[in-house]
Tab-separated table of C-alpha atoms in Angstrom:
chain	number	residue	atom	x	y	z
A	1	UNK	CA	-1.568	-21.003	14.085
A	2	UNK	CA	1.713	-20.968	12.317
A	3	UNK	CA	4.530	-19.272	14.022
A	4	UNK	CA	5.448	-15.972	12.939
A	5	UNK	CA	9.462	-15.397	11.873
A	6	UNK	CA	11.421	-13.379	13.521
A	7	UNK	CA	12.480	-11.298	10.442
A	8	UNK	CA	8.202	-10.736	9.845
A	9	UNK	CA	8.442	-9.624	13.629
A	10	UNK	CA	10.824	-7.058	12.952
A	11	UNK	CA	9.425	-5.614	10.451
A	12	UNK	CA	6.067	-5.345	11.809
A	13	UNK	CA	7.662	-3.763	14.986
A	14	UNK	CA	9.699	-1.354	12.683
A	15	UNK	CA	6.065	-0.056	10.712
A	16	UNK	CA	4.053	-0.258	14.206
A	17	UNK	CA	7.675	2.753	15.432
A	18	UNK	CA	7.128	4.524	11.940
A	19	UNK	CA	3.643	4.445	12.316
A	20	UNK	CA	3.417	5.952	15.821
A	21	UNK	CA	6.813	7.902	16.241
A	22	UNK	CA	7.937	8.609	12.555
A	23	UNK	CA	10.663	6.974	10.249
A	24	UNK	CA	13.504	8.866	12.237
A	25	UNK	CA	12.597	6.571	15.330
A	26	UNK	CA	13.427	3.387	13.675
A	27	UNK	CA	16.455	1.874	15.579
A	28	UNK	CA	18.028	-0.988	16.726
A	29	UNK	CA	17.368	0.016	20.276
A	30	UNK	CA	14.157	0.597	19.799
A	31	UNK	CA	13.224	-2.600	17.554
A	32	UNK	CA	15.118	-4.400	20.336
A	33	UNK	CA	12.923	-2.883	23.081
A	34	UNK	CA	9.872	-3.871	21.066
A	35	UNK	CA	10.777	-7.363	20.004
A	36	UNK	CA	13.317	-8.709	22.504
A	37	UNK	CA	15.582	-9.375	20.341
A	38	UNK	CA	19.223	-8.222	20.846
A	39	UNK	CA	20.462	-5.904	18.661
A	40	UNK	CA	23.323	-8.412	17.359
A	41	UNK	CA	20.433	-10.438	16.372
A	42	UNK	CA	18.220	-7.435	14.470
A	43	UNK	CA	21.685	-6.793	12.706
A	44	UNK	CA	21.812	-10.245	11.729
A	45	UNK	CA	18.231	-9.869	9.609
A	46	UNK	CA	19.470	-6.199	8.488
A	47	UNK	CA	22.735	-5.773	8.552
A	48	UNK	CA	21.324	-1.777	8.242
A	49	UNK	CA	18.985	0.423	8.923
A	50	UNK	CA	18.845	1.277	5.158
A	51	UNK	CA	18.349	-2.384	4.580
A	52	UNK	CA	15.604	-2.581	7.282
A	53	UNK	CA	13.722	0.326	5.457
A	54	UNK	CA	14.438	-1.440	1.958
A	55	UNK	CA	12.382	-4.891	3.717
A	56	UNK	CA	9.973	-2.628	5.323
A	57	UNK	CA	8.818	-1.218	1.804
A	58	UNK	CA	8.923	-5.165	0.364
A	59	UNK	CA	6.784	-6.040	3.355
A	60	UNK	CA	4.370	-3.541	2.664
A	61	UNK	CA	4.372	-3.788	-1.322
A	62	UNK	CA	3.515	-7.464	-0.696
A	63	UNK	CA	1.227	-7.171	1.272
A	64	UNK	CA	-0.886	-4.915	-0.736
A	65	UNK	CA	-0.263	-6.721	-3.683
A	66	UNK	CA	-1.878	-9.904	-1.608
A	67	UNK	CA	-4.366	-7.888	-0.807
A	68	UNK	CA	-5.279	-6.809	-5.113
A	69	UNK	CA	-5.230	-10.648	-5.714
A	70	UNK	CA	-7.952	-11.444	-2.713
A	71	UNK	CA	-10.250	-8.805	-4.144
A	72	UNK	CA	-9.446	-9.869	-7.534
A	73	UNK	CA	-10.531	-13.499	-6.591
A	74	UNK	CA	-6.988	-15.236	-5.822
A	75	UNK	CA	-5.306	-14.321	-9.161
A	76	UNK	CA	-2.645	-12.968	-9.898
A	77	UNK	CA	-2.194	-9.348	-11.706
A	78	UNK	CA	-1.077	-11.264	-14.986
A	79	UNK	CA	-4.345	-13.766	-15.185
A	80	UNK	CA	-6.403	-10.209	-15.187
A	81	UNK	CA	-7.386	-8.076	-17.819
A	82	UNK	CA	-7.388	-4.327	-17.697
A	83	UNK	CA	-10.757	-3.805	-16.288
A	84	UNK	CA	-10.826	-6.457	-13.448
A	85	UNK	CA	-6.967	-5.341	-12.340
A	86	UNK	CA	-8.654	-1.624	-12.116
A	87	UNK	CA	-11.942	-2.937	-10.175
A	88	UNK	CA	-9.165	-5.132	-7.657
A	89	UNK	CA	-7.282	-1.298	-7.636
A	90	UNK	CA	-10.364	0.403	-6.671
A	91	UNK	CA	-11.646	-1.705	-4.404
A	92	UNK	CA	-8.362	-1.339	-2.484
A	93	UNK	CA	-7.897	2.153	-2.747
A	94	UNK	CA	-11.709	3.079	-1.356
A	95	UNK	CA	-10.691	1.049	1.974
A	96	UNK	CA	-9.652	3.533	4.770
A	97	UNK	CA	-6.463	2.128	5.267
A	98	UNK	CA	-4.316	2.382	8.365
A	99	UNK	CA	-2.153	5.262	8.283
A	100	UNK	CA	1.274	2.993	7.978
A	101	UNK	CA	-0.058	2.090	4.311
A	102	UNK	CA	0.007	6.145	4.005
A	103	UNK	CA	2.987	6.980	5.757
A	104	UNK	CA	5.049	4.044	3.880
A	105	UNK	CA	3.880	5.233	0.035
A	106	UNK	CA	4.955	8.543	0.690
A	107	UNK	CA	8.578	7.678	2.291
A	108	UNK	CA	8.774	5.341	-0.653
A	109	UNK	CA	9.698	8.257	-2.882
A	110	UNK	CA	12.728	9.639	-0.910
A	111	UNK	CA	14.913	6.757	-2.252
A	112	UNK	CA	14.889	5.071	-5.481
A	113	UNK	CA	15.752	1.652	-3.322
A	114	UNK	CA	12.349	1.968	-1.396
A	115	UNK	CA	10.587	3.217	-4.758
A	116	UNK	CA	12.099	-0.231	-6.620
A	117	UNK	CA	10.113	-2.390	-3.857
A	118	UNK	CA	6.601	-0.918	-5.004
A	119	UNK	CA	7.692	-0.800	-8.971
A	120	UNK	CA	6.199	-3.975	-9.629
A	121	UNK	CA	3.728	-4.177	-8.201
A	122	UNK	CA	2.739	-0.887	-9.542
A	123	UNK	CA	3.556	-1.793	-12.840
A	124	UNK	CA	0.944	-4.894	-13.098
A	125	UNK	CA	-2.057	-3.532	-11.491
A	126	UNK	CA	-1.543	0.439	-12.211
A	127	UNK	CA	-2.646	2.062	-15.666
A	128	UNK	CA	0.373	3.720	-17.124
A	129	UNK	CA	-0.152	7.830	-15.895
A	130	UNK	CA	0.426	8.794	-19.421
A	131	UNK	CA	-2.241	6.458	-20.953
A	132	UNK	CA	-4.354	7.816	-24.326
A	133	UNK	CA	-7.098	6.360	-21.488
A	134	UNK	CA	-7.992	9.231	-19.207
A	135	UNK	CA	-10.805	7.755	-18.237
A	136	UNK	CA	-8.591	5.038	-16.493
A	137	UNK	CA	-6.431	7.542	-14.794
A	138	UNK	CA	-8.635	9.549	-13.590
A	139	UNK	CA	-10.718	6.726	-11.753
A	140	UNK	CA	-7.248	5.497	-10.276
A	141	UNK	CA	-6.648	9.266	-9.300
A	142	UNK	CA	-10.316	9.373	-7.531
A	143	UNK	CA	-9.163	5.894	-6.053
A	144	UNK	CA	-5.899	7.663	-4.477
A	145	UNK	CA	-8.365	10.815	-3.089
A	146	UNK	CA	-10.625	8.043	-1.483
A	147	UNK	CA	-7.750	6.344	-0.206
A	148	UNK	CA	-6.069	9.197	1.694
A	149	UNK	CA	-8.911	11.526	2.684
A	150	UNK	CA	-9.841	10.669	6.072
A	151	UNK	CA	-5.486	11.015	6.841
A	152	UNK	CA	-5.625	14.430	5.400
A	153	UNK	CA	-8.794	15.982	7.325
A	154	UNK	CA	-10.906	15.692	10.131
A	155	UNK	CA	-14.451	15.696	8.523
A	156	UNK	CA	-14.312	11.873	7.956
A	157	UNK	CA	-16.069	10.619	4.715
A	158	UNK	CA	-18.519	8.012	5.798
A	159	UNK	CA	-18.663	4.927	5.104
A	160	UNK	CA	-22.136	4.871	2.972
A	161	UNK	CA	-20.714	7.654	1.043
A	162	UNK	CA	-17.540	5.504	0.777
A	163	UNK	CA	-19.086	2.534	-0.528
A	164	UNK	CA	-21.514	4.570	-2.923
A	165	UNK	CA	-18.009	6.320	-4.574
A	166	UNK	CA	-16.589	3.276	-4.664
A	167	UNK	CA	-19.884	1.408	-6.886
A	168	UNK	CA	-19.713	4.761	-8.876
A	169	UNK	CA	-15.908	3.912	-9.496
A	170	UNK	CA	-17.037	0.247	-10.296
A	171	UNK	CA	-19.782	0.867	-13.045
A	172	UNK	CA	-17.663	3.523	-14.342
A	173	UNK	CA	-14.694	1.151	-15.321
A	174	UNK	CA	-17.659	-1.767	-16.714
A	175	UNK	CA	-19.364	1.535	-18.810
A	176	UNK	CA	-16.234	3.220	-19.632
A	177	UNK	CA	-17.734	6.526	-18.715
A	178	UNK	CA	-16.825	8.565	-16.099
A	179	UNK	CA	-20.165	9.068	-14.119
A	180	UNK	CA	-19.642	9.039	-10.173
A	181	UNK	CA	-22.843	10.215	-8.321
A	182	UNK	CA	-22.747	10.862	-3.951
């Protein structure tokens, strides 16, 4: 098993804080306490906390880009046309990610440093908000409702009713009409 850096460490430590405790309870004492590193050496990675916030959002973007190109069979947003980068998208979104995913969009938007680490990544696999092609937006928009429910209430969706939404989602980008039956 290859050997994890110390860098990927940190920042997995940092999202594991935010995830648990909340941005505000990112710091270098407490990524030292969960990594055993010394704080001389976390400032070495990121020489700030801004800077650690800027790689956590990377991190993340990264990995969920990854995560579009497994689903859309190992290739990459630009080898895709429209309608297989929007089946990769929805197949993402109708997971019920872990609440970091959540927490780490959302916090994305109170700098435009963390917004510029999702930008491209939004920009290849996202349809364009103002499209002429509601039909596209509003799918991606269902995706995103799918995506954060169970964070936003306790009446859970479940799963069957997860994965039917998500074929409806499916045969509605292949059609091109917007049909989703639970």
């Amino acid at each position: 098993m290859p050997r994890i850096s110390k860098k990927t460490e940190v920042l997995k430590a940092a999202l594991t804080i935010i995830e648990n405790e909340g941005v505000h309870a990112v710091t270098y004492d407490a990524l030292a306490t969960a990594t055993g590193m010394s704080k001389s050496g976390l400032i070495y990675h990121f020489p700030s906390r801004h800077d650690l916030l800027i790689e956590c959002h990377r991190f993340c973007a990264a990995r969920w880009e990854a995560e579009l190109e497994e689903l859309a069979g190992g290739k990459q947003a630009a080898e895709l046309d429209k309608k297989e980068r929007l089946r990769a998208l929805v197949q993402s979104l109708g997971k019920n990610d872990p609440l970091i995913e959540l927490l780490m969009s959302i916090h994305s938007q109170q700098h435009p440093d963390f917004m510029e680490q999702w930008r491209d990544v939004d920009k290849r696999w996202l349809p364009d908000p103002a499209s002429k092609e509601p039909t596209d937006v509003v799918i991606v928009l269902l995706g995103n409702g799918l995506w954060v429910h169970d964070h936003l209430t306790e009446r859970k969706l479940p799963e069957a009713a997860r994965k039917k939404i998500v074929e409806s989602l499916l045969q509605c980008i292949d059609s091109g009409e917007l049909h989703v039956e639970l």
